[in-house]
C-alpha cells in the first residue's frame, strides 16, 4: 500500500507497559464532565413529544395549549426544518440518507415507531417542559404496523415507505455479476445485496456433508450508561455552539450543518466526556432540535434524554433472520458456503448489511461463497451501529453450523476451524487479499489454553466460536506542541470513547520522543481546533489516532533536531534523536553534550520559536482483526438458567500499546456478547409499543452474572502501523453468542437457533426434550 | 391559563404531626422514607404528589428493637440496618434473604422494608418472607393504633389496607420458636439488580425427632399479591420431610400459583419454576435449623 506507515521492529520502553489512566481520577471522583453535566448561563430546557403509536399519519399538530403555559418559550415541529433530498452519504460505519435523517430527528408525514419525535419544546425548567408535553394535541390516523423482519418482507406487508423499491446490488469476485431486475412493486425491502465467489452449486456438489439451518436474533441496545445529552446555543449572527456527548463531534457538526442549512464554519461542536457509545452515538438525535430551539428563543437550550427515550428512540442493533448452509468434504475442508441475512433496519433503510455480509464467512478460506442480504424497514427505531455492527448476527449462525459440522465429522471444533482458517494471502469474497493476520495463532493458542482442557462436570458444556472484523482508518488529525518545559500537549480529534485511547496515544508519542508518558498530556480538541476527524468507530481510535500522533511527533522531533543543529552549528544530518536527546551522529561531529527535549524547548525562542508538529491523514492500512473465544457454561435444568463458568478471549491485537486497555476491550466485548446471548432483547406488545424501556427489564448483565473474563493477547503485527497496532474493539463481541449456544448444546443436547437463551426458552426446550 | 403546580415537602418530627398533615392536606399526598420507589415514580411521572411527607425524622419510625423476644422494625429503618443486625439475621434469616435482594447496596442504604411493604408490589422481595414469619404491620391513625398481619395488609398491586389518614409505623415479628428457621428465594434471569419472576418465603418449625410441627409458606410474583399457601404448609406439618412429601409440597405450591404472561415470564414458566424455588427454599430453611 502506498499511503501507509510501515511497521518497524524495535526495542520498546513505554509501549507494552501499564501506566495509570489519565482520565481515571476524574471518572472515579465524579469530576469528569459528561454531556448532562454541561450548563450554560440562561439556558432553557428542551423536551420532546414522542409518538405513542408505532405507525400513524400525523394529520395535524396543535401546540397552542402548551405554548400558553407560563414558562414555555417555543415549540417546533418537522415543519420548522427544510426537507432534504434523498441522498446517501457515509457517516460512521453506516450510510446516511439526509431525507431519512431529518425525518428521524423529527417526524414529518408519518410517525414510524413508538417514540418517534414529533414536537420539541423549550421552557424555563425541566418540569414545565415536561408538563407542556401533556398539552400537545396531535391528530393521528393510526395505521397497521410491522415489527418482525420476516413479516415485513412478506408480499402484502404493511408498507412504511410507499415509494420504496428494492435497490439491487450484486458483487462477484473476479467477474461481472449476473444482472437481476429490481422488483416492480414497492416493499419494505430497501436493498438486496449479493456477494459471490466461485461456483456455489458446483461446490456443494462435491460436499460429503452439508448442514443448513435457520437462525433468529433479537434487536439489542448498545446499553451505554450515559443518555444522550446536549446544550446548544445560537447567537443572533448565526454562530452556533454545541456541547454534546458523541463518538465524533466533527460528524455531528456535518450532520447539523446539513440538516439546518448552516455553513460548517459557523458551527462549533465541543465534545464532552463520553459515557459509552458502542456505535450508538455516531448520529444526531437531539442536537438539531436544540439548535433550532435556541435560534428561536435566543438562549442556550439543554436537552437530556430519559432512559425510556434512549430505549424507544435511539439505535439498537437490528434483529436478524439468517439462513446458513455450509458443505465440507470428508476431511472437513469447506467446499462451499451460502447464507441469507435479513436485517431489520428500523424505520428507515440502512442496517449494517454490508458489514454483516462481508464478515459472515470471512475468516475461513472458502472457494465457493454466496451471501445474500436484505435491508428491511420495520416500525422500530432506526438501527444504529453496535460494536461490530451486523457481524455477531451472522456469526451466530455460521459458528453454530461450524460446531455442528465438527460434531458430525468427529473433528475437534477448533481443529475444523484451524484447517479452514484464512491466512496471509487468502482471497476474501469481498475483494481484499489478506496481509499478515493472526487468526491461526488465536486458534492454536485456544487449543493449547488451559481453559480448553479443564474437565467439566454434569450439566456443564464447553463451546468455541470465532470472529472477524475488517477494521478501518479514515480521516484523522492531530496537533502536537512542545511546551516550554519540554512536556508535550497533544490535541486529538478522534474521541476517546472510554477505551483509553488518550493514554495509548500519549504512550506512542512518548515512545517516539523517548520520554515518560506522563509528560504527554492529551486533550480532545473541539471542531474549531483541528481538521475533520471521522467518528470513533470500526476499531479505528488507537490505530488511526496513533498514526497521526506518531507522524506529528516525528515532525516535532525533526524540528528539535534542526534546533540542535542550529545550537551546535552543525549540518542537520549530523544530529540524531535517541532516547529523548538530540545527540551528535558520531564523535566526528564534535564533543557536544546531548540536548534533552527540555533543553531544546527552553531555548526554542532563541532558535526560531515554538516547536510543534501536526498530521492530517486519511489513514490507510488497518490490520484485520480476528479472535477465538472459549466458553464454559452450566445449565440449571430445573429453571433453564445458564451460568457462564469460564469465558476466555484470545485475540490478535497486533501490538497491545497498553495491555490493560486491550484486556478491558476483550472483557467488555465478551460481556456485551453474553448479554446478547442470554437475556437482552427488545420486547414489543401486540400494540407495537416497546415494553422494556429500562434496565430492569432490559437485562444487561451485571457484574455478578459474569466470571472474570480470561484474556490472551496475541500479537501478530499489522504491517501498516509503526508499532503493529490493529483495532481490537469490535471483534470480542462477535463470538460469544455462538460460543455460548454451542456450550449450552454440550450441556443439554439441545441446539438453540434463536436468541436470547433466556430461562423460559431454555426450560421449555429441556421440558420438551 | 394553566400554571405548573409546585410540590410541597414536609418533614414532621412526631407521628401525631405526620397524621395531622396527612389528614388535613387536600390533593395527592405521598410518604417518603428512603424514596427509592417514590422518587423513581416521580421521575418517570407515574407519581405526581402535591405533598411529600418525609417520615425519616420521626424517632419511632427509625426504631429497631427487641423486647421480650418481639422485634419491632420501624417503617423507615433501612435495608442495610436490617442486613447488618446480626441477631435479627440469626432469628429471621428468611426476612434478611428478602431484604438483601432489594436493589444494590446503595439502594438498600436508603430503602426501607416498610417502604417495600407499602409499595405493595406483587413481586416485592421482603413481603413473602415477612408473611412466612408471621409478621404484622403496626398502623397509626387519628384514632390510635392497630395491628394487621402482613398478608392482610396487602390488598393488591400497589394497594394496602392503609386508610388515607393512616401511616405504617413498624413491622412486628412474633417470638421466634425454637428449632425453627426460614428462607426466601426468588428466581430472576440476572443474579442481582432484578425483579422476582417468582419468589417463595417459608418458615418451618421442626421437632427433635425431625417431624415438621409448623410451617408457613408465601409465594410472590405469581398473583396480584403475595399469597399464603396453606395447602403447601399442610403437606409438610406432621411429617418427616421425605422426597415424597417434598413432591407433594411442590405440587401444592404450583396448584396455588395463578400467574400471568408478561414480559418477565410466561404462565408455564412461572408455575414450573415456583415449585423448584419452593423446594430449594424449604431445603435452605431445613439446613438452617440443623
mmCIF file of C-alpha atoms in Angstrom, chain A residues 222-403:
data_model
loop_
_atom_site.group_PDB
_atom_site.id
_atom_site.type_symbol
_atom_site.label_atom_id
_atom_site.label_comp_id
_atom_site.label_asym_id
_atom_site.label_seq_id
_atom_site.Cartn_x
_atom_site.Cartn_y
_atom_site.Cartn_z
ATOM 1 C CA UNK A 222 -25.810 -0.661 22.960
ATOM 2 C CA UNK A 223 -26.705 -0.065 26.598
ATOM 3 C CA UNK A 224 -24.410 2.918 27.191
ATOM 4 C CA UNK A 225 -24.911 4.217 30.715
ATOM 5 C CA UNK A 226 -24.911 7.880 29.681
ATOM 6 C CA UNK A 227 -28.133 9.005 27.996
ATOM 7 C CA UNK A 228 -27.851 11.377 25.040
ATOM 8 C CA UNK A 229 -27.402 14.968 26.225
ATOM 9 C CA UNK A 230 -26.645 18.254 24.532
ATOM 10 C CA UNK A 231 -26.587 22.001 25.123
ATOM 11 C CA UNK A 232 -26.767 24.251 22.081
ATOM 12 C CA UNK A 233 -26.561 27.982 21.760
ATOM 13 C CA UNK A 234 -27.226 30.019 18.656
ATOM 14 C CA UNK A 235 -26.387 33.711 18.507
ATOM 15 C CA UNK A 236 -28.252 36.428 16.611
ATOM 16 C CA UNK A 237 -25.493 36.495 13.991
ATOM 17 C CA UNK A 238 -25.875 32.784 13.368
ATOM 18 C CA UNK A 239 -22.901 31.378 15.297
ATOM 19 C CA UNK A 240 -23.692 28.015 16.811
ATOM 20 C CA UNK A 241 -22.006 26.224 19.688
ATOM 21 C CA UNK A 242 -22.973 22.695 20.651
ATOM 22 C CA UNK A 243 -21.758 20.688 23.624
ATOM 23 C CA UNK A 244 -22.561 17.045 23.120
ATOM 24 C CA UNK A 245 -21.564 13.526 24.073
ATOM 25 C CA UNK A 246 -20.829 11.713 20.847
ATOM 26 C CA UNK A 247 -18.349 9.381 19.196
ATOM 27 C CA UNK A 248 -17.451 12.020 16.636
ATOM 28 C CA UNK A 249 -18.077 15.723 17.071
ATOM 29 C CA UNK A 250 -16.947 16.512 13.513
ATOM 30 C CA UNK A 251 -19.618 14.211 12.133
ATOM 31 C CA UNK A 252 -22.208 15.753 14.472
ATOM 32 C CA UNK A 253 -21.134 19.136 13.072
ATOM 33 C CA UNK A 254 -21.522 17.933 9.464
ATOM 34 C CA UNK A 255 -24.940 16.468 10.120
ATOM 35 C CA UNK A 256 -26.201 19.594 11.926
ATOM 36 C CA UNK A 257 -24.845 21.836 9.171
ATOM 37 C CA UNK A 258 -26.626 19.791 6.536
ATOM 38 C CA UNK A 259 -29.936 19.389 8.373
ATOM 39 C CA UNK A 260 -30.114 23.045 9.415
ATOM 40 C CA UNK A 261 -28.605 24.613 6.292
ATOM 41 C CA UNK A 262 -25.787 26.293 8.221
ATOM 42 C CA UNK A 263 -22.200 26.688 6.957
ATOM 43 C CA UNK A 264 -19.789 24.299 8.657
ATOM 44 C CA UNK A 265 -17.596 27.179 9.852
ATOM 45 C CA UNK A 266 -20.492 28.629 11.834
ATOM 46 C CA UNK A 267 -20.936 25.526 13.979
ATOM 47 C CA UNK A 268 -18.530 24.655 16.748
ATOM 48 C CA UNK A 269 -19.071 21.315 18.442
ATOM 49 C CA UNK A 270 -17.341 20.816 21.770
ATOM 50 C CA UNK A 271 -17.071 17.190 22.827
ATOM 51 C CA UNK A 272 -17.786 16.204 26.421
ATOM 52 C CA UNK A 273 -16.543 13.123 28.215
ATOM 53 C CA UNK A 274 -18.376 10.117 26.779
ATOM 54 C CA UNK A 275 -20.257 7.650 28.975
ATOM 55 C CA UNK A 276 -20.288 4.899 26.391
ATOM 56 C CA UNK A 277 -21.441 4.831 22.798
ATOM 57 C CA UNK A 278 -20.597 1.458 21.221
ATOM 58 C CA UNK A 279 -21.807 2.752 17.845
ATOM 59 C CA UNK A 280 -24.980 4.365 19.172
ATOM 60 C CA UNK A 281 -23.576 7.881 19.384
ATOM 61 C CA UNK A 282 -22.449 8.361 15.780
ATOM 62 C CA UNK A 283 -25.520 10.287 14.686
ATOM 63 C CA UNK A 284 -27.586 13.300 15.739
ATOM 64 C CA UNK A 285 -30.814 12.977 17.668
ATOM 65 C CA UNK A 286 -31.211 15.983 19.976
ATOM 66 C CA UNK A 287 -28.600 18.377 18.552
ATOM 67 C CA UNK A 288 -30.580 19.797 15.591
ATOM 68 C CA UNK A 289 -33.635 20.241 17.828
ATOM 69 C CA UNK A 290 -31.637 22.089 20.493
ATOM 70 C CA UNK A 291 -30.026 24.357 17.872
ATOM 71 C CA UNK A 292 -33.373 25.161 16.259
ATOM 72 C CA UNK A 293 -34.993 25.897 19.623
ATOM 73 C CA UNK A 294 -32.036 28.080 20.646
ATOM 74 C CA UNK A 295 -32.297 30.005 17.393
ATOM 75 C CA UNK A 296 -35.932 30.822 18.193
ATOM 76 C CA UNK A 297 -35.578 31.626 21.901
ATOM 77 C CA UNK A 298 -32.156 33.384 21.722
ATOM 78 C CA UNK A 299 -30.957 31.439 24.726
ATOM 79 C CA UNK A 300 -28.985 28.216 25.146
ATOM 80 C CA UNK A 301 -31.167 25.094 25.177
ATOM 81 C CA UNK A 302 -30.246 21.965 27.074
ATOM 82 C CA UNK A 303 -31.748 18.593 26.237
ATOM 83 C CA UNK A 304 -31.204 15.294 28.042
ATOM 84 C CA UNK A 305 -32.935 12.041 27.156
ATOM 85 C CA UNK A 306 -34.506 9.829 29.786
ATOM 86 C CA UNK A 307 -33.635 6.137 29.715
ATOM 87 C CA UNK A 308 -37.111 5.491 28.334
ATOM 88 C CA UNK A 309 -36.349 7.801 25.410
ATOM 89 C CA UNK A 310 -32.955 6.197 24.862
ATOM 90 C CA UNK A 311 -34.559 2.771 24.505
ATOM 91 C CA UNK A 312 -37.528 3.871 22.415
ATOM 92 C CA UNK A 313 -35.838 6.228 20.018
ATOM 93 C CA UNK A 314 -32.099 5.636 19.716
ATOM 94 C CA UNK A 315 -30.380 2.984 17.768
ATOM 95 C CA UNK A 316 -30.475 -0.598 18.771
ATOM 96 C CA UNK A 317 -28.740 -3.164 16.648
ATOM 97 C CA UNK A 318 -31.001 -4.862 14.127
ATOM 98 C CA UNK A 319 -32.764 -8.125 14.605
ATOM 99 C CA UNK A 320 -31.635 -10.700 12.101
ATOM 100 C CA UNK A 321 -33.093 -13.692 10.361
ATOM 101 C CA UNK A 322 -30.229 -15.743 8.982
ATOM 102 C CA UNK A 323 -30.003 -18.886 6.867
ATOM 103 C CA UNK A 324 -26.644 -20.628 6.721
ATOM 104 C CA UNK A 325 -25.588 -23.577 4.569
ATOM 105 C CA UNK A 326 -22.055 -24.988 4.705
ATOM 106 C CA UNK A 327 -20.683 -28.052 2.943
ATOM 107 C CA UNK A 328 -17.482 -29.932 3.783
ATOM 108 C CA UNK A 329 -15.549 -32.768 2.228
ATOM 109 C CA UNK A 330 -14.750 -35.947 4.212
ATOM 110 C CA UNK A 331 -11.738 -34.343 5.861
ATOM 111 C CA UNK A 332 -13.543 -31.246 6.983
ATOM 112 C CA UNK A 333 -12.410 -28.845 4.279
ATOM 113 C CA UNK A 334 -15.195 -26.395 3.494
ATOM 114 C CA UNK A 335 -16.159 -26.712 -0.185
ATOM 115 C CA UNK A 336 -18.994 -24.184 -0.327
ATOM 116 C CA UNK A 337 -20.834 -21.754 1.911
ATOM 117 C CA UNK A 338 -24.118 -19.958 1.359
ATOM 118 C CA UNK A 339 -26.033 -17.518 3.559
ATOM 119 C CA UNK A 340 -29.005 -15.220 3.533
ATOM 120 C CA UNK A 341 -29.151 -12.413 6.078
ATOM 121 C CA UNK A 342 -32.387 -10.465 6.545
ATOM 122 C CA UNK A 343 -31.891 -7.442 8.746
ATOM 123 C CA UNK A 344 -34.262 -5.014 10.331
ATOM 124 C CA UNK A 345 -33.110 -1.503 9.633
ATOM 125 C CA UNK A 346 -35.917 0.034 11.664
ATOM 126 C CA UNK A 347 -37.976 2.973 10.445
ATOM 127 C CA UNK A 348 -35.516 3.951 7.704
ATOM 128 C CA UNK A 349 -33.213 1.939 5.428
ATOM 129 C CA UNK A 350 -29.570 1.481 6.363
ATOM 130 C CA UNK A 351 -28.885 -1.534 8.552
ATOM 131 C CA UNK A 352 -25.272 -2.737 8.834
ATOM 132 C CA UNK A 353 -25.928 -5.143 5.987
ATOM 133 C CA UNK A 354 -22.597 -4.604 4.217
ATOM 134 C CA UNK A 355 -20.684 -5.441 7.399
ATOM 135 C CA UNK A 356 -22.844 -8.470 8.237
ATOM 136 C CA UNK A 357 -22.491 -9.900 4.721
ATOM 137 C CA UNK A 358 -18.763 -9.139 4.457
ATOM 138 C CA UNK A 359 -17.882 -10.679 7.827
ATOM 139 C CA UNK A 360 -20.277 -13.624 7.504
ATOM 140 C CA UNK A 361 -17.819 -16.322 6.297
ATOM 141 C CA UNK A 362 -14.645 -14.240 6.170
ATOM 142 C CA UNK A 363 -12.029 -15.837 8.444
ATOM 143 C CA UNK A 364 -12.347 -19.096 6.516
ATOM 144 C CA UNK A 365 -10.637 -19.753 3.229
ATOM 145 C CA UNK A 366 -13.528 -20.889 1.025
ATOM 146 C CA UNK A 367 -13.515 -21.282 -2.755
ATOM 147 C CA UNK A 368 -17.232 -21.045 -3.382
ATOM 148 C CA UNK A 369 -19.260 -18.490 -1.475
ATOM 149 C CA UNK A 370 -22.556 -16.690 -1.808
ATOM 150 C CA UNK A 371 -24.039 -14.266 0.707
ATOM 151 C CA UNK A 372 -27.340 -12.515 0.106
ATOM 152 C CA UNK A 373 -28.566 -9.767 2.386
ATOM 153 C CA UNK A 374 -31.785 -7.812 2.746
ATOM 154 C CA UNK A 375 -32.171 -4.439 4.399
ATOM 155 C CA UNK A 376 -35.722 -4.308 5.704
ATOM 156 C CA UNK A 377 -37.700 -1.374 7.087
ATOM 157 C CA UNK A 378 -39.947 -2.029 10.104
ATOM 158 C CA UNK A 379 -41.802 0.097 12.688
ATOM 159 C CA UNK A 380 -38.936 0.272 15.121
ATOM 160 C CA UNK A 381 -36.333 2.957 15.863
ATOM 161 C CA UNK A 382 -33.787 3.356 13.077
ATOM 162 C CA UNK A 383 -30.950 0.988 13.914
ATOM 163 C CA UNK A 384 -27.524 2.333 14.743
ATOM 164 C CA UNK A 385 -24.136 0.727 14.710
ATOM 165 C CA UNK A 386 -23.444 -1.536 17.666
ATOM 166 C CA UNK A 387 -19.909 -2.842 18.212
ATOM 167 C CA UNK A 388 -19.004 -4.846 15.079
ATOM 168 C CA UNK A 389 -22.337 -3.829 13.551
ATOM 169 C CA UNK A 390 -24.080 -6.802 11.976
ATOM 170 C CA UNK A 391 -21.224 -9.253 12.470
ATOM 171 C CA UNK A 392 -22.479 -11.027 15.628
ATOM 172 C CA UNK A 393 -25.810 -11.717 13.919
ATOM 173 C CA UNK A 394 -24.152 -13.510 11.003
ATOM 174 C CA UNK A 395 -21.555 -15.188 13.214
ATOM 175 C CA UNK A 396 -24.216 -16.704 15.488
ATOM 176 C CA UNK A 397 -25.465 -18.724 12.523
ATOM 177 C CA UNK A 398 -22.136 -19.540 10.890
ATOM 178 C CA UNK A 399 -20.339 -20.538 14.088
ATOM 179 C CA UNK A 400 -23.289 -22.671 15.228
ATOM 180 C CA UNK A 401 -23.215 -24.554 11.914
ATOM 181 C CA UNK A 402 -19.424 -24.940 12.159
ATOM 182 C CA UNK A 403 -19.917 -26.547 15.570
#
